[in-house]
Every structure is written in structure tokens, then in C-alpha cells.
Coordinates of C-alpha atoms (C1' of nucleotides) in Angstrom, one line a residue:
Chain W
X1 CA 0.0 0.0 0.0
X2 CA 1.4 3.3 -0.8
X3 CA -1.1 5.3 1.5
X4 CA -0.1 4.0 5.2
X5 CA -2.0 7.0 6.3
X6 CA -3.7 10.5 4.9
X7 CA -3.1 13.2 7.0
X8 CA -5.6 15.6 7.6
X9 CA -3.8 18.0 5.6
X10 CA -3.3 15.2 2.4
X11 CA -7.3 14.7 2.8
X12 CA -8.2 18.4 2.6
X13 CA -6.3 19.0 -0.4
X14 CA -7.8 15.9 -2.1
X15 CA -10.7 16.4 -1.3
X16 CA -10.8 19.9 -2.1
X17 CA -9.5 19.2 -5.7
X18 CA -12.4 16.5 -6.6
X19 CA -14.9 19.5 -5.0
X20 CA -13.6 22.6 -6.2
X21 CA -13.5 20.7 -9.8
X22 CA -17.0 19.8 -9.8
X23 CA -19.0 22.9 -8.3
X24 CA -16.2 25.8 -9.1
X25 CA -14.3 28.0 -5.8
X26 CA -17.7 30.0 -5.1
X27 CA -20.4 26.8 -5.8
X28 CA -17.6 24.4 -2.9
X29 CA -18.2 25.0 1.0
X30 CA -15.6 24.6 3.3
X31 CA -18.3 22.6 4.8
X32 CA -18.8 19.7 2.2
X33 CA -15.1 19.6 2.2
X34 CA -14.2 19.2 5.6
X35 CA -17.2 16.6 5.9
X36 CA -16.0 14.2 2.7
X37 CA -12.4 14.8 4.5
X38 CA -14.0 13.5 7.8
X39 CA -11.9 17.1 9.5
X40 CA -13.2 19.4 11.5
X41 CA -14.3 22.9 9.6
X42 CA -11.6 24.7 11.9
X43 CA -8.8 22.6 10.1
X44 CA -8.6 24.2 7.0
X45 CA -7.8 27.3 9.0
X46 CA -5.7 26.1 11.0
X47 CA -3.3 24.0 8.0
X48 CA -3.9 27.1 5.4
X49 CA -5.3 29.9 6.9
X50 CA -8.2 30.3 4.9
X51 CA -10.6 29.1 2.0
X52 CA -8.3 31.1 -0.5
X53 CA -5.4 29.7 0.6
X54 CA -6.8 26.1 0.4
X55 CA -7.4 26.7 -2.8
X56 CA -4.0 28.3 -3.7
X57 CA -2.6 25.3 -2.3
X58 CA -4.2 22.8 -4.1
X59 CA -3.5 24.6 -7.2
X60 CA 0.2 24.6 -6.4
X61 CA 0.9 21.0 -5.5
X62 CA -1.6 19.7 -8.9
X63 CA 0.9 21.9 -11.1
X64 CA 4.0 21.4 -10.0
X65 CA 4.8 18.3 -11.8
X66 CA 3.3 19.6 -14.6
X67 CA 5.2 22.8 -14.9
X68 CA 8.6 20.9 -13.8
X69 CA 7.9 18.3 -16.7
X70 CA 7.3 21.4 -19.2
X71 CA 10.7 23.2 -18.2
X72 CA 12.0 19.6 -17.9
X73 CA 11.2 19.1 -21.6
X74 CA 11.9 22.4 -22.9
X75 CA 15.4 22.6 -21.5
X76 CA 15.8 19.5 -23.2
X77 CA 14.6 21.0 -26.2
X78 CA 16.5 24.2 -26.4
X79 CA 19.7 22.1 -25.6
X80 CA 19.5 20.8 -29.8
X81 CA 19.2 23.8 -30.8
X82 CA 16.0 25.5 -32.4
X83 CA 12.8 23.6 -32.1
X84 CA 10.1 23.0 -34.0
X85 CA 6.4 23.8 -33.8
X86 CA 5.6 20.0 -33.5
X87 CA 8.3 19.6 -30.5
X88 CA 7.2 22.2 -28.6
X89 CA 3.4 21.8 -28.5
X90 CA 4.3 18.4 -27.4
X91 CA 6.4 19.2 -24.6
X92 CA 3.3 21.3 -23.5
X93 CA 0.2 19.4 -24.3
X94 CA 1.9 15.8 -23.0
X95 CA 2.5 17.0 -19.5
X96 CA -0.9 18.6 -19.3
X97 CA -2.3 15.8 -20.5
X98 CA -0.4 12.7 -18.7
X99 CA -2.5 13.4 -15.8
X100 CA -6.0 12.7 -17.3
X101 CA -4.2 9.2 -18.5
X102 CA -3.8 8.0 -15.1
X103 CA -6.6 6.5 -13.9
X104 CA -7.2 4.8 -10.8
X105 CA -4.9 7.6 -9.5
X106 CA -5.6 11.1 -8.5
X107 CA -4.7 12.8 -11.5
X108 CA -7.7 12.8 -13.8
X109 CA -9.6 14.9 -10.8
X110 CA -6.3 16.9 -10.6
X111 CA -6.8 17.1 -14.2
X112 CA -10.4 18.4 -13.9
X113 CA -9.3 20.5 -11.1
X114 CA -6.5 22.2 -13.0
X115 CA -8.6 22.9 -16.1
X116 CA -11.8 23.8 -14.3
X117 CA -9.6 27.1 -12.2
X118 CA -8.2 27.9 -15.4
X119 CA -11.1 28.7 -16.4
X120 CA -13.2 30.1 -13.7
X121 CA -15.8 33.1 -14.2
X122 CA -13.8 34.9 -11.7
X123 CA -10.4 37.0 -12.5
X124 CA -9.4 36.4 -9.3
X125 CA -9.5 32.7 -9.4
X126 CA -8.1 32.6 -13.0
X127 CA -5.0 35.1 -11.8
X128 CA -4.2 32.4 -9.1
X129 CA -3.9 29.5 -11.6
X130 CA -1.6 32.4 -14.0
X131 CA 0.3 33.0 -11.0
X132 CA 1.5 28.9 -10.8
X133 CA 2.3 28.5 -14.5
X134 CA 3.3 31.5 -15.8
X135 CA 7.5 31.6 -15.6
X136 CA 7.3 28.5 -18.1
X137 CA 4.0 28.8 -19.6
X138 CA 6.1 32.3 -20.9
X139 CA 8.9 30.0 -22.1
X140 CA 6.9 28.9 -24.3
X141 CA 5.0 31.2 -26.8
X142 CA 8.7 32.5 -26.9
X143 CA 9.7 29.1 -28.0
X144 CA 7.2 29.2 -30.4
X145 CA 7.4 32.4 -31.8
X146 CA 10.9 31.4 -32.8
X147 CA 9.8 28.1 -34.3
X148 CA 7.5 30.0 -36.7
X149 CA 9.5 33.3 -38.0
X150 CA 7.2 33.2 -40.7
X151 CA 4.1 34.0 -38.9
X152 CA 3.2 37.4 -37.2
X153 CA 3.8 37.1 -33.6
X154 CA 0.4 38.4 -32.6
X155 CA -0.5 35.1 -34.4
X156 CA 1.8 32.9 -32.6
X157 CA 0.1 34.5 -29.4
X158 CA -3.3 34.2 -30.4
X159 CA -2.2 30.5 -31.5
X160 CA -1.1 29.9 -28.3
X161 CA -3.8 31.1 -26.3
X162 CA -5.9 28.9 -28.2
X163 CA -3.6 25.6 -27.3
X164 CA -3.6 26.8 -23.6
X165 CA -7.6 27.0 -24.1
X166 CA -7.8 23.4 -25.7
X167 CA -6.0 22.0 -22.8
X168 CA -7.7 23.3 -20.6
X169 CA -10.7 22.7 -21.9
X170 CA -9.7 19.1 -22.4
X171 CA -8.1 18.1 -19.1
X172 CA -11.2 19.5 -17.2
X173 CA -13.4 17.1 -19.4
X174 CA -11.7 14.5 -18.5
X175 CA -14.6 13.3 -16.6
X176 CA -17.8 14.7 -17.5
X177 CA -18.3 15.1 -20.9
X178 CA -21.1 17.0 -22.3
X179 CA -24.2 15.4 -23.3
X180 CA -24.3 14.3 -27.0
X181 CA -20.1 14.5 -27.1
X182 CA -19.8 11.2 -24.7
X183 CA -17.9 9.0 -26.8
X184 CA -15.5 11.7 -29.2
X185 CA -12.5 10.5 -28.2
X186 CA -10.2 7.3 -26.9
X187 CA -8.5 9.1 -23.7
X188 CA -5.2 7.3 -25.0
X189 CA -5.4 9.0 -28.0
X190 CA -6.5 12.3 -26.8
X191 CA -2.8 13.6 -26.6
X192 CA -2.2 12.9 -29.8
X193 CA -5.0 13.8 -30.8
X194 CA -4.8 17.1 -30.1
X195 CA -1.3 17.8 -30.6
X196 CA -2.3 16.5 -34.4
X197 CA -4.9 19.4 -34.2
X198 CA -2.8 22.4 -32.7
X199 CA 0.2 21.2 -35.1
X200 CA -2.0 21.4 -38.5
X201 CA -3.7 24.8 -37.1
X202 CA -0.3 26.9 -36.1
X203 CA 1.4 25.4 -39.4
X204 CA -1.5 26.5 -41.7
X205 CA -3.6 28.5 -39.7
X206 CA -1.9 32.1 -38.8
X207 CA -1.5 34.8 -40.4
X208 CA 1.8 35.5 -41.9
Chain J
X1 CA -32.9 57.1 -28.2
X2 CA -33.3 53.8 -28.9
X3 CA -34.4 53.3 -24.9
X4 CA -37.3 54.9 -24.1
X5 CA -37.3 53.4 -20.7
X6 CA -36.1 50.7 -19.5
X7 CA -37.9 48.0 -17.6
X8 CA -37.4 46.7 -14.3
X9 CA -37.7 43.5 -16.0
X10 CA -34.7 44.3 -18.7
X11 CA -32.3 46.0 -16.6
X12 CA -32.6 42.9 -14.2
X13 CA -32.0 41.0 -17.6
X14 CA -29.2 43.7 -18.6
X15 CA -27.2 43.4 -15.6
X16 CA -27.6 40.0 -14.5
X17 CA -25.8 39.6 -17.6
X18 CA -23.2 41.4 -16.7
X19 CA -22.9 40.2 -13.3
X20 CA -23.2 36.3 -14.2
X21 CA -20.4 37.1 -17.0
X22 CA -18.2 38.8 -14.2
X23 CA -18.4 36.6 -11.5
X24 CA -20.2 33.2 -12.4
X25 CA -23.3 32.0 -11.4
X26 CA -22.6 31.3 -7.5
X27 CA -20.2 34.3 -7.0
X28 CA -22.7 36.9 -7.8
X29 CA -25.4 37.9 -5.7
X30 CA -29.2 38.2 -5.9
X31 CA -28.5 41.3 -4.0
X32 CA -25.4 42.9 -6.1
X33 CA -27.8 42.6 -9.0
X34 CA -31.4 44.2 -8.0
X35 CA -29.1 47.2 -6.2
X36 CA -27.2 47.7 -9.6
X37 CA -30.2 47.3 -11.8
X38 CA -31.9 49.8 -9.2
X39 CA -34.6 47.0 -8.2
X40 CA -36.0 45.5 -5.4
X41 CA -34.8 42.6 -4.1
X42 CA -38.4 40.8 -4.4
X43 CA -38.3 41.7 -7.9
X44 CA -35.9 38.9 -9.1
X45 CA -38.7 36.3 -8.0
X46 CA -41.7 38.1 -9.1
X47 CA -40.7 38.4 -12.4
X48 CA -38.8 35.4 -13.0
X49 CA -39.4 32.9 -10.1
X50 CA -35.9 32.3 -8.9
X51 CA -32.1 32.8 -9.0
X52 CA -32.0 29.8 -11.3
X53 CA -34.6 31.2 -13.7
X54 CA -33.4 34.2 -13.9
X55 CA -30.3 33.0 -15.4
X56 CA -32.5 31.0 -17.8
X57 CA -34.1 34.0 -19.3
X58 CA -30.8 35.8 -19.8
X59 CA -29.8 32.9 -21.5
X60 CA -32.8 32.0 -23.4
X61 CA -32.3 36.1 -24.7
X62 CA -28.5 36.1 -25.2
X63 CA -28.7 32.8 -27.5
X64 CA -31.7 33.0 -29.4
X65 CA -30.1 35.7 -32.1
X66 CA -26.8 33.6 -32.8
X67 CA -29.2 30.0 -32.6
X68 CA -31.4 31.9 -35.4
X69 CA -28.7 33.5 -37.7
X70 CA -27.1 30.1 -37.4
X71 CA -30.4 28.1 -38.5
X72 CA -30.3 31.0 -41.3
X73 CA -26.9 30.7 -42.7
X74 CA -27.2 26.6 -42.5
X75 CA -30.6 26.5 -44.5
X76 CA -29.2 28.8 -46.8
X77 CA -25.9 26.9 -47.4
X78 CA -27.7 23.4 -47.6
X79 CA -29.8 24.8 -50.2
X80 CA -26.9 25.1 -52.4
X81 CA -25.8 21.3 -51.4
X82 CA -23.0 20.3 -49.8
X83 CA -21.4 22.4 -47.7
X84 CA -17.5 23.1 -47.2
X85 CA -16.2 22.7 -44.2
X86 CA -15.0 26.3 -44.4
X87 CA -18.4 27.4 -45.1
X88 CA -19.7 25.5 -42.2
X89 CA -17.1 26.7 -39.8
X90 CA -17.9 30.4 -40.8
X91 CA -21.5 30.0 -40.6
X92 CA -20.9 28.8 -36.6
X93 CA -18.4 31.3 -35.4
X94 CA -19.4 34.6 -37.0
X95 CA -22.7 34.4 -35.5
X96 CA -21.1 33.6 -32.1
X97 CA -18.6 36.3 -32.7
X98 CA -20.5 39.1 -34.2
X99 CA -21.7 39.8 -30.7
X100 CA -18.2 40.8 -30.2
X101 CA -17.5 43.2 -32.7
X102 CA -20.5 45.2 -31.5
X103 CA -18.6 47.6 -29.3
X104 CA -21.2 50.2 -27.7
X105 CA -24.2 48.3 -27.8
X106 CA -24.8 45.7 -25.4
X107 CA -23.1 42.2 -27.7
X108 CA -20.0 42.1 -26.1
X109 CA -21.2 41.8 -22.3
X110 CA -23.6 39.1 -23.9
X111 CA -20.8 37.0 -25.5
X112 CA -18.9 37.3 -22.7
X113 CA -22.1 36.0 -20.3
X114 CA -22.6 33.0 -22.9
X115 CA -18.4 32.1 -22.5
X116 CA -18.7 31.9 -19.3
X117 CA -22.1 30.3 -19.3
X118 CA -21.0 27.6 -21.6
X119 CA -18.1 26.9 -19.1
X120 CA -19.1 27.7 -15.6
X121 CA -17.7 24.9 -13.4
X122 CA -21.1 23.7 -12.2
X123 CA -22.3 20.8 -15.0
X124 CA -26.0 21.8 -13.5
X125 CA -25.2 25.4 -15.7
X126 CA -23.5 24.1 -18.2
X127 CA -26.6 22.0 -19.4
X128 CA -28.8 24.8 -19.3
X129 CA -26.7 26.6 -22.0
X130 CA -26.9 23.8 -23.7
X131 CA -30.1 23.5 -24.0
X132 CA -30.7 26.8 -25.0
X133 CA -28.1 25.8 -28.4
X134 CA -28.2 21.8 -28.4
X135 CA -30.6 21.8 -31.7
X136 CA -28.9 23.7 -33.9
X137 CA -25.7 22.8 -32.9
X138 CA -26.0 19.3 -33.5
X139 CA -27.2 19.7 -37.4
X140 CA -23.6 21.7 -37.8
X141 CA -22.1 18.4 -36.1
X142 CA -23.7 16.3 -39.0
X143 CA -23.2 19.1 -41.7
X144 CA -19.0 18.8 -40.5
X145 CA -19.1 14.9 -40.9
X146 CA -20.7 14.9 -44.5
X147 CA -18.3 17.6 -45.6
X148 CA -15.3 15.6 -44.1
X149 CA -16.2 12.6 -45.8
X150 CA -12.1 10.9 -45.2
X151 CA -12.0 12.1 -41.5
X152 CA -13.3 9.6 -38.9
X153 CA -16.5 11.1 -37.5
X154 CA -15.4 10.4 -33.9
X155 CA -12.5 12.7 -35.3
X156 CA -14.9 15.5 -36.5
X157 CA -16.7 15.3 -33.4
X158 CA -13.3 16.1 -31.5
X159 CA -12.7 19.2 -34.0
X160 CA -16.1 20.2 -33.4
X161 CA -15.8 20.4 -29.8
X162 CA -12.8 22.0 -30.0
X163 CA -14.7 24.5 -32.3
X164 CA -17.2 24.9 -29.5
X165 CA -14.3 25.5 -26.8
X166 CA -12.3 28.0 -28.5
X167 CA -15.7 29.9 -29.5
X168 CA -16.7 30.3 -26.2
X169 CA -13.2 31.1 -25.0
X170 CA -12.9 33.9 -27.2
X171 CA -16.3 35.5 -26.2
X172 CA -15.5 34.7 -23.0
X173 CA -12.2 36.6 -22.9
X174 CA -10.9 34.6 -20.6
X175 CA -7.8 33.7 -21.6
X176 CA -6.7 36.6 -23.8
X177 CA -6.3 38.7 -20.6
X178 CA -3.6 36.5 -19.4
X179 CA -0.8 38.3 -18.6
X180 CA 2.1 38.9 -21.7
X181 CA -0.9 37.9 -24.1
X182 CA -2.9 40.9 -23.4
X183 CA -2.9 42.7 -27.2
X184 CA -3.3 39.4 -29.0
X185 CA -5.7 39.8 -31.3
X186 CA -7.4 42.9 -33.1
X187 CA -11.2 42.6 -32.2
X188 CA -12.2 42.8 -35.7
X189 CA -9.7 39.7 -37.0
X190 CA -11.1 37.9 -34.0
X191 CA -13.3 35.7 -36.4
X192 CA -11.3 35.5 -39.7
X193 CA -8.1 34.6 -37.6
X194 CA -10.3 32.2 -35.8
X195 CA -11.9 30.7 -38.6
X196 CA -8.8 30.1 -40.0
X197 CA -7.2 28.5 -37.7
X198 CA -9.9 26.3 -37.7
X199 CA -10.4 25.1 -40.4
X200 CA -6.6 24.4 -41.3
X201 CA -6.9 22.2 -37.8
X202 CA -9.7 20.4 -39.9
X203 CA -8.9 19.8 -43.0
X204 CA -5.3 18.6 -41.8
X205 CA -5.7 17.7 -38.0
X206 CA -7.7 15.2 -37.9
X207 CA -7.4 11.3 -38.2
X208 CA -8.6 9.5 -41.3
Chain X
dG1 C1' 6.5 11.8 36.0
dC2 C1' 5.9 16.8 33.7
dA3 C1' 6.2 20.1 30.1
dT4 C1' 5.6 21.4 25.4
dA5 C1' 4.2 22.0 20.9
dG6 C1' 1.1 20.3 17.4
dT7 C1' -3.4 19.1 16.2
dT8 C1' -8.4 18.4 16.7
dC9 C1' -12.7 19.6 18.5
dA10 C1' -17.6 21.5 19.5
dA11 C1' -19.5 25.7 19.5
dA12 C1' -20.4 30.1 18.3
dC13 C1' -19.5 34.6 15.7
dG14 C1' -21.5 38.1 12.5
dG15 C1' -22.9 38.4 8.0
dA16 C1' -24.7 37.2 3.5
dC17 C1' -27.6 34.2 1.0
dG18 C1' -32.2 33.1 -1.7
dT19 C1' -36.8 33.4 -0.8
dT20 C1' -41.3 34.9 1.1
dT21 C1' -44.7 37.9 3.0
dG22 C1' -48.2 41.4 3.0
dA23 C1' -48.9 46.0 2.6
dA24 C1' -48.2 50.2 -0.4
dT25 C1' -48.2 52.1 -4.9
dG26 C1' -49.2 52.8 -9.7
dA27 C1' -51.8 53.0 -14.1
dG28 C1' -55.8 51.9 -16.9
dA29 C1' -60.9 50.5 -17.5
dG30 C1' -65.5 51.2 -16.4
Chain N
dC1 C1' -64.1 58.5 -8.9
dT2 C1' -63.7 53.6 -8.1
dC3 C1' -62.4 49.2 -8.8
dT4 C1' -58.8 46.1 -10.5
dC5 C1' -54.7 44.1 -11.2
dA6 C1' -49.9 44.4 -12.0
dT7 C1' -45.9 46.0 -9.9
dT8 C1' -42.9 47.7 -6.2
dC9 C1' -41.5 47.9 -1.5
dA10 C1' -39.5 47.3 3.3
dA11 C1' -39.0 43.8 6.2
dA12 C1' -38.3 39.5 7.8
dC13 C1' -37.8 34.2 7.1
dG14 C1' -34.6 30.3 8.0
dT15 C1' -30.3 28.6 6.3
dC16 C1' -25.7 28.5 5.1
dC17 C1' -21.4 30.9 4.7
dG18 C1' -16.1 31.6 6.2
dT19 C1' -13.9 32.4 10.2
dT20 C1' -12.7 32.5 15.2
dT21 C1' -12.4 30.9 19.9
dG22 C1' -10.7 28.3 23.7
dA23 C1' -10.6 24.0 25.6
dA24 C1' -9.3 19.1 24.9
dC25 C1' -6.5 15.7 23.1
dT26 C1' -2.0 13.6 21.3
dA27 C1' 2.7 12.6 20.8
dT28 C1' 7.3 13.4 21.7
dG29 C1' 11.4 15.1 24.6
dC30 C1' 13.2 15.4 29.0

DNA sequence: GCATAGTTCAAACGGACGTTTGAATGAGAG
DNA sequence: CTCTCATTCAAACGTCCGTTTGAACTATGC
């Protein structure tokens, strides 16, 4: 067994990852997550200091590996010299990605959890997530931007916004799909899948 | 002046599009709406029943001119036969974007309210938008599978809901706010880059 | 044994939430 | 003017919210 025992703290940020990916930050009380944690509502308090922080923790700890993969993978990159489109957007998309693959472990609901705060309604909530991938995340529209002197930066950007978009979008469906879209894709094949996708759109698709 | 006055009614409607689009469904406030719209707080139920149906209506409104112009635009292409994929594509997203471009007037808090709509975290929201869309939608699903006759429809069914993600991501805003990413795009390119990059994801992205 | 620091606990805090009530107000019809 | 009915209003309903408190428990070091 590789669990001898959860702490409290371990269960609070589990929990609050599979709860703050189904119902959003606002829609999750500290309530229903200290309950499915079996803690006391004064413990998130006392091991963060305060709903935000909860959340600002479990943020953290779902994206580190994810970000260290990505710079992992870039610096390996960058070592051979200039890299191209296709190399790039699959040393991003993979690591985002690799979570949703592992089932039976945490990291489709970190998946969820990721892509779901990426994209919450609130500025806030979205800034937090920016804050946790940014240095890298920056890395790589750079990256790109070289790998495509053809096409107008702008056009890189907006490219790239749109792959951190389709991620996103994809990692936090990585459970519930939306009705009549069930069965679109083989979750093995998503990665590739997409990368296929992005690699044909930023070849052919930007403005020069 | 096109507004005579205003009633209590609309301006609930007016800003609880705003708000909603702001800060999601469960982050904004029976409260912060009816004091903004300059309404009583009892007014939300007597006119629409509840929180949740209130929410419906500003749906039901902010769809029903993009679900008609697209049921226009797809009539009028399938009279000709079959559709391109281009055509297809265009027909989806200029409707979705023209909101947008529509600076002054009230489209681009709406598009913003359907993004966000389309991806609050809650799946309980989420189906409401769709079924304000799910009809027409699904005939442009079929329309992309005819006209992509050597793709695997599971495969067009990915590019179509990526099509429906980066759509509502760009009327959302989300993203494009991110910091270093700020001046992406010129509003009015938003669609033609958009389209573009879309349909060079299609015709070469996808598996046979 | 005692002391200590870390953790958990039941209980309560004030405030904000969506909803409901019943009376007051308004405009239009007869 | 009077009746009617739709609308607006202040006020309150009970519930849930994030947070705080201070005491109780637990384990480890001496």
C-alpha cells in the first residue's frame, strides 16, 4: 500500500481538488469539504489559513509536476538547438495531459481541477492559476514564436492562447463530458489527438 | 434614443448579464444585481421565479439571435448542397462572434455571459446553455461529418468540440487577458483569424 | 512523572444568502 | 371616482457561509 495514512492536511487538499472541480471555488463549501475529508471545519484554517489559501494550495501542488515536466522538456529542447512547432506543442500538451491518462490515480480529478480554475468566471481565481504556471508557460509562446518566423507574432500569441484554451478545456473534461459528445474521443489518444490538431492549425492556420 | 425606458424586467435582464459574465453563477449575488439594476430585491422572484430562472431568461435572450442566424446561414448553405467545411465553420463562429464586434451596444457583455455560461464549473449550468443551443448545434455536427467525408466522424466530433471551446473562449475573454498575451488579437480579425485557424486544424488535423 | 508543541474539536460569531410575506403604490378601464 | 390588477416595496424568514475561539486531546522530549 502506498497510503499508510492520509493526514488531515493530504485529505483536505484531495478532497478539495475532486470538490472545487465539480462545483467551481464559489459553488464548494468549506463545509462539504471538511465533511467528505472527515476534518473538522476549523482545520482548513488552522493547516492554510483560509478558504483562498486552500485553494491556492491545491493549485500549487496539482501543477508542479506539470510545470517541472514542461521546463524539464523544454530545457531539453532548447539544448539541440531550435525547435520546432511540433516539439514544442508536445512538450506542452503531454504533461498537461499525462494526468488525465492516469486512472485509478488522483490525477484525472487533478486534471479536472487544473482545467476547471483555469477557467473560472472569476479573474481572481483565474490570476491564481496564471500565477502557478506563468514563468514556463512564458517559455513557451517565446519558443514558439521562434519556431515560426514566418508568422506574425500576434499570431503565434493568439495560437497559443488557443492551445492553452484546448488543454484546458480538455483536461477539465476529462470526466464529464457534455451530453451528445460522450464518446468523441479514446482518452489514449486524446494527446495525440490534439497535438495533431494544434500542429495542422499553427502550421497552416496564422496569419503571416 | 433607442431606450425609451427601461424596464425593471430588462435591466434585471441587462445586468444579471453582466454580473453572471463577471463573476459566475454562485459568485454573484441576488443582492449585487437588483441594487445595480436599481430594483427590489423581491423583484428577481416576481418576475422570474428564482435565481435559477433568472439566469435561464438571460440565456434563453443572449442565445436566441446567434441560434437563429445560425439556423439561417445553414438552410441557406444546404440549399446550395453540400457544404464546405469552411463554409460550415464560418456559418458557426461569425454568428457567435459578431456579438463581439459590437462595441457600444450591449453584444459584447452578452458574448462574454454566454463564454462563461458555456463553461461555468457547475455541469448543472452548463446544461442549461446547452439546451438553449443543443438543436442547432447538433445539425452543424452532421453538416461537418458529411463535408469531411475521409476524416473519422469520432474525429470530426473532437474538431467540433474544440470548435465549441475555442468559441466560447474567445467570447469569454478569458484567456486573452492573461498576462504577456494581453494585445493578441485585433477585435475585428477575431473571427477571420479564428476561422482560419480552424479550419486548417480540420482539413489537416484530424485522423482519417 | 511533567512540560511542550502540534493538532483536533464542538461551539459560536456576525454576516450574506435566496426566498417569502403582506402592505403600499401605480396606471388603466368602467 | 372607483375598482382592479400588475408591480414595487421594506422587512423578515430560515439557512448556510467563512472564520474564530478556547478548551481538549495527542505525541514526543526530557
Amino acid at each position: 500500500m502506498e497510503t499508510p495514512v492520509e493526514s488531515t492536511r493530504e485529505r483536505l487538499l484531495n478532497i478539495a481538488e475532486q470538490r472545487f472541480g465539480e462545483g467551481g471555488y464559489e459553488g464548494t463549501s468549506l463545509r462539504a469539504i471538511t465533511v467528505a475529508a472527515a476534518a473538522n471545519i476549523a482545520a482548513v484554517n488552522y493547516h492554510f489559513g483560509s478558504k483562498e489559501a486552500l485553494l491556492r494550495a491545491a493549485v500549487a501542488r496539482a501543477m508542479a509536476p506539470v510545470n517541472t515536466e514542461r521546463r524539464r522538456r523544454l530545457d531539453q529542447l532548447e539544448a539541440k538547438g531550435q525547435p520546432t512547432a511540433e516539439q514544442l506543442i508536445r512538450a506542452f500538451i503531454e504533461p498537461g495531459l499525462d494526468l488525465v491518462l492516469r486512472r485509478g490515480e488522483r490525477g484525472p480529478v487533478a486534471a479536472r481541477f487544473i482545467g476547471r480554475v483555469a477557467f473560472d468566471p472569476s479573474q481572481r481565481i483565474r490570476e491564481l492559476y496564471a500565477a502557478e504556471s506563468d514563468p514556463v508557460e512564458a517559455r513557451y509562446l517565446t519558443a514558439l514564436q521562434a519556431a515560426l518566423p514566418r508568422a506574425a507574432p500576434e499570431s503565434v500569441a493568439f495560437g497559443y492562447v488557443n492551445m492553452l484554451g484546448l488543454l484546458a478545456l480538455h483536461q477539465s473534461q476529462a470526466l464529464t463530458r457534455a451530453p451528445g459528445t460522450e464518446d468523441v474521443e479514446d482518452p489514449g489518444k486524446l494527446a495525440e489527438n490534439l497535438i495533431a490538431f494544434l500542429v495542422a492549425a499553427f502550421d497552416r492556420g496564422l496569419r503571416a
